[in-house]
Short mmCIF file of N, CA, C and O in Angstrom, two decimals:
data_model
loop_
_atom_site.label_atom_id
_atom_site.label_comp_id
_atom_site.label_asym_id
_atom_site.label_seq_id
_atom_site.Cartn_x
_atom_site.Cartn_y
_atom_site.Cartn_z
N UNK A 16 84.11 -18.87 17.37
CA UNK A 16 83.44 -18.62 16.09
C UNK A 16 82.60 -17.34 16.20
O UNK A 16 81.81 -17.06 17.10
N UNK A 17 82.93 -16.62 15.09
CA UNK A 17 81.41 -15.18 14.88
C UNK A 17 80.18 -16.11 14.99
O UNK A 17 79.89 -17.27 15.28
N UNK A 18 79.40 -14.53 14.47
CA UNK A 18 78.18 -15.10 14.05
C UNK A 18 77.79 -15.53 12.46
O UNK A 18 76.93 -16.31 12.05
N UNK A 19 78.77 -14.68 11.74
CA UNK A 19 78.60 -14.97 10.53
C UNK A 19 79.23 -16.71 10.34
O UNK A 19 78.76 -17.72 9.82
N UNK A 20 80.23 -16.47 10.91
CA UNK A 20 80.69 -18.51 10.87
C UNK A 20 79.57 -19.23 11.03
O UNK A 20 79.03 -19.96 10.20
N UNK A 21 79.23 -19.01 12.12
CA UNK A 21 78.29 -20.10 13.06
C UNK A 21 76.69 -20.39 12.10
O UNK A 21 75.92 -21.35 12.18
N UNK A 22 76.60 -19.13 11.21
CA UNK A 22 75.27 -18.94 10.49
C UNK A 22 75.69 -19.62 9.45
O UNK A 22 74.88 -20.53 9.29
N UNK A 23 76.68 -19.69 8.49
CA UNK A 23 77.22 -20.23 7.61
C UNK A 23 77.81 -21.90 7.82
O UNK A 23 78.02 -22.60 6.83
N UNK A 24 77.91 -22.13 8.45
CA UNK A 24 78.04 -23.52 9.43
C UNK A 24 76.67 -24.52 9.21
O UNK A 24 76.49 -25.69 8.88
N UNK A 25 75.72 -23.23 9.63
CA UNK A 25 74.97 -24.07 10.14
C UNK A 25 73.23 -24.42 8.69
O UNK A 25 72.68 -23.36 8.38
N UNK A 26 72.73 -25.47 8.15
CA UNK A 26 72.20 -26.09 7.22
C UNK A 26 70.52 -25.99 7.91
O UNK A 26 69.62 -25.35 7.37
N UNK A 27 70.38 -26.73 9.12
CA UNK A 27 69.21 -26.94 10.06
C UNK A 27 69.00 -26.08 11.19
O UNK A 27 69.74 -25.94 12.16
N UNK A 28 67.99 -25.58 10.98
CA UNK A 28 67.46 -24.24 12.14
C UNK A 28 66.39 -24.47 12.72
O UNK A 28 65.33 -24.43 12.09
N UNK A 29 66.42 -24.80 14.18
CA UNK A 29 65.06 -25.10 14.88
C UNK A 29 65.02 -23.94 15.17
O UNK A 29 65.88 -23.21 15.65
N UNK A 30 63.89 -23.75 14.83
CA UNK A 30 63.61 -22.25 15.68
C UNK A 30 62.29 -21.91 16.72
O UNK A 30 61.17 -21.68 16.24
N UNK A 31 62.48 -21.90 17.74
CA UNK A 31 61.90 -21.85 19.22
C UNK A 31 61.00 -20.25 18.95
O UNK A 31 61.53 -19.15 19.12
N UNK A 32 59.71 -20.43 18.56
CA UNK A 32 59.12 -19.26 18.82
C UNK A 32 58.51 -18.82 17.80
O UNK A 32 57.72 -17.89 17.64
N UNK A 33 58.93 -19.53 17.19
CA UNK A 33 58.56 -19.09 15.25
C UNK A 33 56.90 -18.77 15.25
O UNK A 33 55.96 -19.56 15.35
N UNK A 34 56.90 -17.33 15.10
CA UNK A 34 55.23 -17.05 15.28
C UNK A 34 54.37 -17.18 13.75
O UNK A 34 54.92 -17.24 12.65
N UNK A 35 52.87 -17.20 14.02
CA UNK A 35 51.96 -17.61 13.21
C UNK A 35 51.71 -16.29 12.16
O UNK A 35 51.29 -16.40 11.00
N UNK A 36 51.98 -15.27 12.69
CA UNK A 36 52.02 -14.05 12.15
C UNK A 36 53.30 -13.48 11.35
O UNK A 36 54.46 -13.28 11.70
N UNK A 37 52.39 -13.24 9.74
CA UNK A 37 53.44 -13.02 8.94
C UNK A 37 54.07 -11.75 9.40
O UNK A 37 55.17 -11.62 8.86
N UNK A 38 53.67 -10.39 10.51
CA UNK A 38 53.93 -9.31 10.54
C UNK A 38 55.00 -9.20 11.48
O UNK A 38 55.58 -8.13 11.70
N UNK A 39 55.27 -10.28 12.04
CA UNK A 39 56.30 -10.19 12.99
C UNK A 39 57.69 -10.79 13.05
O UNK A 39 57.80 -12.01 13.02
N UNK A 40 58.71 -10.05 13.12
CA UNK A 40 60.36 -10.63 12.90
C UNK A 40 59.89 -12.81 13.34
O UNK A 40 60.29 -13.90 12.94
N UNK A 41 59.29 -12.50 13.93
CA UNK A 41 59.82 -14.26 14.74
C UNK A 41 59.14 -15.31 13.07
O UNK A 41 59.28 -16.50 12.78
N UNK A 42 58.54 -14.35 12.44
CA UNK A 42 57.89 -15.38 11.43
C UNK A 42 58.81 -14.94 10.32
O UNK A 42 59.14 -15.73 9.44
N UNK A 43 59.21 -13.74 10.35
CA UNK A 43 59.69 -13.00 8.72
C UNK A 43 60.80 -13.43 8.43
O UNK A 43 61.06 -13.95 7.35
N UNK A 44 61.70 -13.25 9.47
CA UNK A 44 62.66 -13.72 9.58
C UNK A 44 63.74 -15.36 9.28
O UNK A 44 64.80 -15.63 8.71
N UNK A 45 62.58 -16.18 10.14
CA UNK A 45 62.85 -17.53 9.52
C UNK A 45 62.05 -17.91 8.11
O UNK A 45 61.99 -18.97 7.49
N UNK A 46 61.55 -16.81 7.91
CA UNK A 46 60.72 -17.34 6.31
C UNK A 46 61.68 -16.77 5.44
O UNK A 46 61.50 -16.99 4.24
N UNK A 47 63.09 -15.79 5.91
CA UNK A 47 63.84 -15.49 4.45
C UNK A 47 65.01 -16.11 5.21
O UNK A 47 66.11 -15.94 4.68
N UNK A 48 64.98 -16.57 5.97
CA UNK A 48 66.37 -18.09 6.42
C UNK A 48 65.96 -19.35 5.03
O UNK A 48 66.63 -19.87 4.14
N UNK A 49 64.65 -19.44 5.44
CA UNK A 49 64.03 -20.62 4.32
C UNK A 49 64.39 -20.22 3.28
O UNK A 49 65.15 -21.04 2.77
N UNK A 50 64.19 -19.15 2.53
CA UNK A 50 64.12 -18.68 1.41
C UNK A 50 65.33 -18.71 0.35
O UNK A 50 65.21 -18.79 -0.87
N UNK A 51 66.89 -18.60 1.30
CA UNK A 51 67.82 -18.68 1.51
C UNK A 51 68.12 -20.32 1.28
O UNK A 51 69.17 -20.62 0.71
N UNK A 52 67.37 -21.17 1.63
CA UNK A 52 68.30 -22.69 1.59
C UNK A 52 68.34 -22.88 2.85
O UNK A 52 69.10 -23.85 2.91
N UNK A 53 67.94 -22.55 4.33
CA UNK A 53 68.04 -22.91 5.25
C UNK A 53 66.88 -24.36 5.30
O UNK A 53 65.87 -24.50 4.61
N UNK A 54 67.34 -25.11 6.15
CA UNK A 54 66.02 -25.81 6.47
C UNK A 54 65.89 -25.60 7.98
O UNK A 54 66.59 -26.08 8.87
N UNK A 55 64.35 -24.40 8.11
CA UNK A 55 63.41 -24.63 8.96
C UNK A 55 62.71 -25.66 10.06
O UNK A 55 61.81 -26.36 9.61
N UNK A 56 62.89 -25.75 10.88
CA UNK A 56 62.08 -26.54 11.69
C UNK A 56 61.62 -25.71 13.04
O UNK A 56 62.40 -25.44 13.96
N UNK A 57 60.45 -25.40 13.00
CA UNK A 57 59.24 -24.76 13.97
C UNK A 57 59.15 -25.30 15.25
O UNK A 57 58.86 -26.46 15.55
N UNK A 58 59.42 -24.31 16.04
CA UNK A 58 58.92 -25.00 17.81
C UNK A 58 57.78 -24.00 18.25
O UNK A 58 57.87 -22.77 18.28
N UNK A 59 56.79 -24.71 18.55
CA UNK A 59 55.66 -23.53 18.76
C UNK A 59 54.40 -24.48 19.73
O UNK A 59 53.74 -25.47 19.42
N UNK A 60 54.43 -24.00 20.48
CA UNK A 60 53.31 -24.71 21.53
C UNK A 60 51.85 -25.48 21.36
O UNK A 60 51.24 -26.33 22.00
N UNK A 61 51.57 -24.53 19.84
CA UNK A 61 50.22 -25.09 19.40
C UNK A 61 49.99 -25.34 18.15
O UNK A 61 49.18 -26.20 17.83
N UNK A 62 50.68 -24.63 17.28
CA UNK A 62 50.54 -24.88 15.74
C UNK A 62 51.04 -26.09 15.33
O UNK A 62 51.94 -26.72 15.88
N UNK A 63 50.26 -26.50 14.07
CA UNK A 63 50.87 -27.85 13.61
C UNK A 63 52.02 -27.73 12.66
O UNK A 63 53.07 -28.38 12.75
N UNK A 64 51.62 -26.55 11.41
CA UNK A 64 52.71 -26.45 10.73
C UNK A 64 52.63 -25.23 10.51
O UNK A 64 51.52 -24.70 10.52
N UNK A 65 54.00 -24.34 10.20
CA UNK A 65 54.63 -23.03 10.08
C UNK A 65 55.39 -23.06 8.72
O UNK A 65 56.18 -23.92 8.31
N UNK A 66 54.93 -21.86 8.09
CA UNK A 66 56.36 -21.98 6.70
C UNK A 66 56.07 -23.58 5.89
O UNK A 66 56.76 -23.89 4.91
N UNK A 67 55.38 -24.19 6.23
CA UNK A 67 54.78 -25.23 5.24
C UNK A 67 55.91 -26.32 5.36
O UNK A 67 56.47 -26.98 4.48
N UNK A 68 56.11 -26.28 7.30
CA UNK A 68 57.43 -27.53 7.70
C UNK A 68 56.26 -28.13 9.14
O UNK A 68 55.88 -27.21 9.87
N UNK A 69 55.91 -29.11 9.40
CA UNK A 69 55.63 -29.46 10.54
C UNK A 69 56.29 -28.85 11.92
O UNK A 69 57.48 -28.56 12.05
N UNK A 70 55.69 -28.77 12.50
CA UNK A 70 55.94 -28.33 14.24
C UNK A 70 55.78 -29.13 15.11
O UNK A 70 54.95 -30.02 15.29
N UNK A 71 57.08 -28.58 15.97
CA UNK A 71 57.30 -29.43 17.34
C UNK A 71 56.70 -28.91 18.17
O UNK A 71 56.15 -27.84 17.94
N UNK A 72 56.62 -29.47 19.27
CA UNK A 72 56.21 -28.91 20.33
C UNK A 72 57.33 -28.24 21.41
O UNK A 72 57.13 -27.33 22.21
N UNK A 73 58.57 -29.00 21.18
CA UNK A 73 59.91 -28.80 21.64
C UNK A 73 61.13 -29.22 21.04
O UNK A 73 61.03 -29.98 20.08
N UNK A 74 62.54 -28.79 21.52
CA UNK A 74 63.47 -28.83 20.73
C UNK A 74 64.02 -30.95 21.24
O UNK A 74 64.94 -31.62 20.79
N UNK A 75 63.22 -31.21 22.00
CA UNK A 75 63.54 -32.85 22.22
C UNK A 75 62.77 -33.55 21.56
O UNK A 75 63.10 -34.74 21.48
N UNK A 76 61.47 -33.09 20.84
CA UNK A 76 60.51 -33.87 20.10
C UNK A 76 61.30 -33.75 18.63
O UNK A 76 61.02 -34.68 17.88
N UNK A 77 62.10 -32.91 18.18
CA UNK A 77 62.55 -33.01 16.76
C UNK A 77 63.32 -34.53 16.43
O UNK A 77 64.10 -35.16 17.14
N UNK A 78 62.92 -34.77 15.38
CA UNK A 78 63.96 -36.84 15.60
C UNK A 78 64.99 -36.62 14.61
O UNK A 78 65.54 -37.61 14.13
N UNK A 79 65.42 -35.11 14.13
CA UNK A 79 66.73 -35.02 13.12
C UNK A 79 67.70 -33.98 13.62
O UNK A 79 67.14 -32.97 14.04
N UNK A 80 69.04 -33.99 13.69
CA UNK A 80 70.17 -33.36 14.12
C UNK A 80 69.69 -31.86 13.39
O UNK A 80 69.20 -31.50 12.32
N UNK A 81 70.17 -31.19 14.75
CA UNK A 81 69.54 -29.63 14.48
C UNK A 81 71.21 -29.20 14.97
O UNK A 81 71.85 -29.46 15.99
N UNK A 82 71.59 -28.29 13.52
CA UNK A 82 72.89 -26.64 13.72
C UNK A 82 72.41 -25.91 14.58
O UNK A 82 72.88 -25.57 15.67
N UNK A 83 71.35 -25.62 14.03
CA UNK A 83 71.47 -23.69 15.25
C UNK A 83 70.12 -23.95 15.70
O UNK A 83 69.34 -24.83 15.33
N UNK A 84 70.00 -23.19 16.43
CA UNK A 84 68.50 -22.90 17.74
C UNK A 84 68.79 -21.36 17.97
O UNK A 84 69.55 -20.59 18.55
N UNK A 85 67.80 -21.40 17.21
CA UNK A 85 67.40 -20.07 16.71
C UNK A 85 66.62 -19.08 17.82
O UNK A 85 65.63 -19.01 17.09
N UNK A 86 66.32 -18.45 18.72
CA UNK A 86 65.24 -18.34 19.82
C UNK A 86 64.73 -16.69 19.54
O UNK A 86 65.28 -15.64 19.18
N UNK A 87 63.39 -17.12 19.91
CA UNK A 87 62.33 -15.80 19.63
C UNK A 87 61.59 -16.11 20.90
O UNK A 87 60.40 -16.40 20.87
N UNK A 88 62.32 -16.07 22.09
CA UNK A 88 61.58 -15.97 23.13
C UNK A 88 61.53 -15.33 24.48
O UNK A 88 62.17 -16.08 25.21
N UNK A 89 61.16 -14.50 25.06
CA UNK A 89 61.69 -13.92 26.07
C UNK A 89 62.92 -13.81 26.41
O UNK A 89 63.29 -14.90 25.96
N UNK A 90 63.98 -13.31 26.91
CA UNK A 90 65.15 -13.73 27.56
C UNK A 90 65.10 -14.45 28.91
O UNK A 90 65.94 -15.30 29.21
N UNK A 91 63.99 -14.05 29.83
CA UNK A 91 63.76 -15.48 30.85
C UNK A 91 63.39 -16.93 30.11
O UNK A 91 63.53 -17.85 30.92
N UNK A 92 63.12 -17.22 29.30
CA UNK A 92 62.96 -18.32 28.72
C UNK A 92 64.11 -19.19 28.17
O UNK A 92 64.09 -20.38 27.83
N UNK A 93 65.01 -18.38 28.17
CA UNK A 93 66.66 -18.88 27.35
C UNK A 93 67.60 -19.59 27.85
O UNK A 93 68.51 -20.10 27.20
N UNK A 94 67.38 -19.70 29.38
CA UNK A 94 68.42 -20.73 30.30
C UNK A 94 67.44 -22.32 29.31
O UNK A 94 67.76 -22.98 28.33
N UNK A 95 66.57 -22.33 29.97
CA UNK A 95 65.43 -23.71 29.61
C UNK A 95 65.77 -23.98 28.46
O UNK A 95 66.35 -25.05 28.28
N UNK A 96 65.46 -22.95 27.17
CA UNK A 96 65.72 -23.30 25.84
C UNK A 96 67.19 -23.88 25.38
O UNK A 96 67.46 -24.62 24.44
N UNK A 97 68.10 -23.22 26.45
CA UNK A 97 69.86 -23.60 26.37
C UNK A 97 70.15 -24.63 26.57
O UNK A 97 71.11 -25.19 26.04
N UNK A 98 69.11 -25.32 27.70
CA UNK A 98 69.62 -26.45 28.19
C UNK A 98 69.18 -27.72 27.28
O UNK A 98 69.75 -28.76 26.97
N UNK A 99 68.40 -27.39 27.10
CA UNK A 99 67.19 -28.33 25.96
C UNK A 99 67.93 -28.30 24.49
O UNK A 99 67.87 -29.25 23.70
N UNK A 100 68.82 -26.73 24.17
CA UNK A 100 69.67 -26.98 22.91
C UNK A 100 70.67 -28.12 22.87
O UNK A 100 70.86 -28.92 21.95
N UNK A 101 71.54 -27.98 24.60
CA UNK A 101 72.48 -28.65 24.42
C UNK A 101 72.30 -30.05 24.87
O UNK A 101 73.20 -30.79 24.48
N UNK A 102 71.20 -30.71 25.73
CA UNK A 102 70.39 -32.14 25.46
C UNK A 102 70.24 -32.46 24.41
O UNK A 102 70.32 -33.69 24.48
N UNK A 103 70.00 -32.12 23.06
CA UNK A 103 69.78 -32.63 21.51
C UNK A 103 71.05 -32.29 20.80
O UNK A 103 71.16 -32.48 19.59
N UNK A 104 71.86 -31.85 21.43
CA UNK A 104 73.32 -31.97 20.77
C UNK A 104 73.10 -31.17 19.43
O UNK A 104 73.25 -31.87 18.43
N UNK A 105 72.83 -30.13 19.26
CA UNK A 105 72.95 -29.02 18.59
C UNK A 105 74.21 -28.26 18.53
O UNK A 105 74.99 -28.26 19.49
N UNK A 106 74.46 -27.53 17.27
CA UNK A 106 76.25 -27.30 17.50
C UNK A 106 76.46 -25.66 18.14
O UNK A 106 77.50 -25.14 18.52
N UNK A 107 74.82 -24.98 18.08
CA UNK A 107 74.91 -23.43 18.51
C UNK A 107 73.51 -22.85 19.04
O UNK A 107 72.42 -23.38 18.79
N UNK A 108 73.67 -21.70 19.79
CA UNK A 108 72.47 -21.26 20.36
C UNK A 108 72.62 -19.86 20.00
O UNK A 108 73.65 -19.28 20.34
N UNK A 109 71.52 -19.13 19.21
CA UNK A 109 71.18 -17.89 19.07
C UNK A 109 69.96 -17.47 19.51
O UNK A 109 68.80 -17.81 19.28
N UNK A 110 70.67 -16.37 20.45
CA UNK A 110 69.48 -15.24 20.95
C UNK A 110 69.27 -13.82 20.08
O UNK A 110 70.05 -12.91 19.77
N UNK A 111 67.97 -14.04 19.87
CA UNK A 111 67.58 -12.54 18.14
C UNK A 111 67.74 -11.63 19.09
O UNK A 111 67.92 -11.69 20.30
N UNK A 112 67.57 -10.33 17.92
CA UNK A 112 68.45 -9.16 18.43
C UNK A 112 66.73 -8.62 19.80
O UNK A 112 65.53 -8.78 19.58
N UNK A 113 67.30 -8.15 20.78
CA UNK A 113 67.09 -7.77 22.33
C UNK A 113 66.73 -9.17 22.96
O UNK A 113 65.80 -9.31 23.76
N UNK A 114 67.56 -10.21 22.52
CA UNK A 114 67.23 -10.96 23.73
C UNK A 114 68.59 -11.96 24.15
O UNK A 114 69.11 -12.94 23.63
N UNK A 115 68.91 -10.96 25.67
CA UNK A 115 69.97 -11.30 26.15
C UNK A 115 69.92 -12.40 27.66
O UNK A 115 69.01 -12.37 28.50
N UNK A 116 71.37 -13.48 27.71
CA UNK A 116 70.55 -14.25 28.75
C UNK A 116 72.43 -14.64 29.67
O UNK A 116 72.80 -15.80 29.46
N UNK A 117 73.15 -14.00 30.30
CA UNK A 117 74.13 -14.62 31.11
C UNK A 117 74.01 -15.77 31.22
O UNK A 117 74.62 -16.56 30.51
N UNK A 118 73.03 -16.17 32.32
CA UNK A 118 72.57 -17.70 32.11
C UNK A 118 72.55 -18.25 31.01
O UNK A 118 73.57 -18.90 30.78
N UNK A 119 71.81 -18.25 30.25
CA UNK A 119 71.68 -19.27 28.63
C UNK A 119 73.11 -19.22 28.16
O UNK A 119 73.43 -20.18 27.45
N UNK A 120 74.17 -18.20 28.42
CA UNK A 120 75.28 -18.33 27.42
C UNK A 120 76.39 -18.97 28.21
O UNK A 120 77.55 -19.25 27.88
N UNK A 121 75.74 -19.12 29.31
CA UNK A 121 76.95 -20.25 30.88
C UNK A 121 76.77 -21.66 29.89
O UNK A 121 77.55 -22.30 29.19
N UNK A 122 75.05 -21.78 30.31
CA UNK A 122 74.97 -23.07 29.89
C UNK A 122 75.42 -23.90 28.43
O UNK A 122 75.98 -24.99 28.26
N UNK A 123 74.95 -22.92 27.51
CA UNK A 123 75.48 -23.36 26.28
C UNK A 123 77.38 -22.98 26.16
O UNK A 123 78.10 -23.33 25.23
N UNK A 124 77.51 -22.74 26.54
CA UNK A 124 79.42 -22.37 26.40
C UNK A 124 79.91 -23.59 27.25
O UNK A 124 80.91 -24.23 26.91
N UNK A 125 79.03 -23.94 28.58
CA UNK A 125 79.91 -25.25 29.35
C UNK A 125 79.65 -26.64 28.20
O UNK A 125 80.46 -27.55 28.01
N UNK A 126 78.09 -26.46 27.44
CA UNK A 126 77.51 -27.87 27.04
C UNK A 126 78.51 -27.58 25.49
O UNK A 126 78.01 -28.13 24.50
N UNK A 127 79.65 -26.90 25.26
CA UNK A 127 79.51 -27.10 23.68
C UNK A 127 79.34 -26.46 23.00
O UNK A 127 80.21 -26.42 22.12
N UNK A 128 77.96 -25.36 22.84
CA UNK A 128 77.57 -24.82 21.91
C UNK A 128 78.36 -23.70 22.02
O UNK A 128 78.99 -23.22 22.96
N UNK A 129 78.13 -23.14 20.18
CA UNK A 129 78.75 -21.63 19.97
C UNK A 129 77.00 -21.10 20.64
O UNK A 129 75.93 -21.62 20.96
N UNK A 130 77.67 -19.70 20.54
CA UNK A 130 76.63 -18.79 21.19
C UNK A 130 76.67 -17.48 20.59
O UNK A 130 77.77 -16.91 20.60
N UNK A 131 75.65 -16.87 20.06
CA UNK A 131 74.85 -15.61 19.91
C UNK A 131 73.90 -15.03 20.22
O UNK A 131 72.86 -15.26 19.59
N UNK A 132 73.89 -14.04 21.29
CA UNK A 132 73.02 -12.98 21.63
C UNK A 132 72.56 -11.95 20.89
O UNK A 132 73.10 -11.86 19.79
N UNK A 133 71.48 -10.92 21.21
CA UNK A 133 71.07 -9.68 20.88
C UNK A 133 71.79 -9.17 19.40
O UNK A 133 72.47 -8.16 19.23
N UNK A 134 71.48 -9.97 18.64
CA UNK A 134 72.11 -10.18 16.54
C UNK A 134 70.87 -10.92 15.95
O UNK A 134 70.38 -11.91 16.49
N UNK A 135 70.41 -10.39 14.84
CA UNK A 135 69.31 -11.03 14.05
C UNK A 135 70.02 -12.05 13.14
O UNK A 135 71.01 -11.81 12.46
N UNK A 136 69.45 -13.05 13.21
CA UNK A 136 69.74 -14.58 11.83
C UNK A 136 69.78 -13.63 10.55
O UNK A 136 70.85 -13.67 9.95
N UNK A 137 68.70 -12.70 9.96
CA UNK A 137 68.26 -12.45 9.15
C UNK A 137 69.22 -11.22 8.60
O UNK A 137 69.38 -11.21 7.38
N UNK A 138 69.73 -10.44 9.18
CA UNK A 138 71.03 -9.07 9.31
C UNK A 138 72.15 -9.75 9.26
O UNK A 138 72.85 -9.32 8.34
N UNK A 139 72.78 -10.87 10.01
CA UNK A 139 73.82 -11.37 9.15
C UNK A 139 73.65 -12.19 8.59
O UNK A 139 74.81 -12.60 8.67
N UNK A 140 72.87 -13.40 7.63
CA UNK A 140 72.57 -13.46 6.28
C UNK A 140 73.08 -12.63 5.58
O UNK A 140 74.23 -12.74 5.14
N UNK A 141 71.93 -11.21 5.25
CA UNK A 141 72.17 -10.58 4.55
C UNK A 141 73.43 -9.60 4.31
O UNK A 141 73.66 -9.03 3.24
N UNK A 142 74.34 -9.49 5.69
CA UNK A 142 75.36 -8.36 5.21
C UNK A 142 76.65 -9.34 5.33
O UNK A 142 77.77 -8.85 5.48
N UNK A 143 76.42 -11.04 5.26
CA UNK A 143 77.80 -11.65 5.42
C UNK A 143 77.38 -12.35 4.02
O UNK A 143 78.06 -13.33 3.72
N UNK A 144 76.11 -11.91 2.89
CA UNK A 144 75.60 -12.81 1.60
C UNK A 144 75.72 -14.26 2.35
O UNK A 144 76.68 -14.89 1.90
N UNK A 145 75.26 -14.71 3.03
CA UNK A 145 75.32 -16.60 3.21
C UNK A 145 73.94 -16.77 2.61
O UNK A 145 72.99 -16.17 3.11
N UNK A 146 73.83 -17.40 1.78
CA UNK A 146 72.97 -18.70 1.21
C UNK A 146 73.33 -19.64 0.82
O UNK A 146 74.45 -19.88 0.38
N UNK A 147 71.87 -20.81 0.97
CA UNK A 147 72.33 -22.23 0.78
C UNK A 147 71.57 -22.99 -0.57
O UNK A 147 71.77 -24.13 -0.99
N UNK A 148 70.75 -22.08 -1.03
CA UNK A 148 70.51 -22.20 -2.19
C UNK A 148 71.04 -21.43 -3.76
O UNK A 148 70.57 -21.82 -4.83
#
């Protein structure tokens, strides 16, 4: 599968990183996924709620079937986040654009998942038109 499939596929977006700050891709980004008809769900270490959806603390604390895993986090962070995608049986793992992981794309390609690297959620949205509203 592309990425435009896999984005179009996919209804529920955890997204690992989703920052508190409107000025930065990790917040802007999943706020015009939302905007779009996506449904949002926030992984963030300390905040309670993001985008006006409650927050996890991790992608194993969510208690509803998650499409894509969305990641805004280091690229050393992306094996962990891969493995943790494909423990909750998620159908794909995306890494935003500069964050690349060999590792993360072993693990998610052996567990199942489709996979996207170094590509913004928000750039193909917009140049493949997917919305869900």
């Amino acid at each position: 599968m592309n990425a435009e499939e896999i984005l179009a596929g996919a209804n529920t977006i955890a997204v690992v990183g989703l920052s508190r700050d409107p000025a930065k891709a990790a917040h802007g980004v999943p706020a015009v996924l939302q905007a779009h008809g996506f449904r949002i769900i926030p992984v963030h270490p300390t905040a309670t709620e993001l985008l006006g959806e409650k927050v996890y603390r991790s992608l194993k604390d969510i208690p509803e079937p998650v499409d894509l895993v969305d990641v805004f986090r280091p690229s050393a962070e992306a094996p962990g986040i891969a493995r943790e995608a494909v423990e909750i049986g998620a159908k794909a793992l995306w890494l935003q654009q500069g964050i690349v992981s060999a590792e993360a794309r072993r693990i998610a390609e052996e567990g199942g998942l489709a996979y996207v690297e170094n590509r913004c959620t928000a750039v193909v949205r917009a140049t493949a038109a997917i919305s869900k509203s």
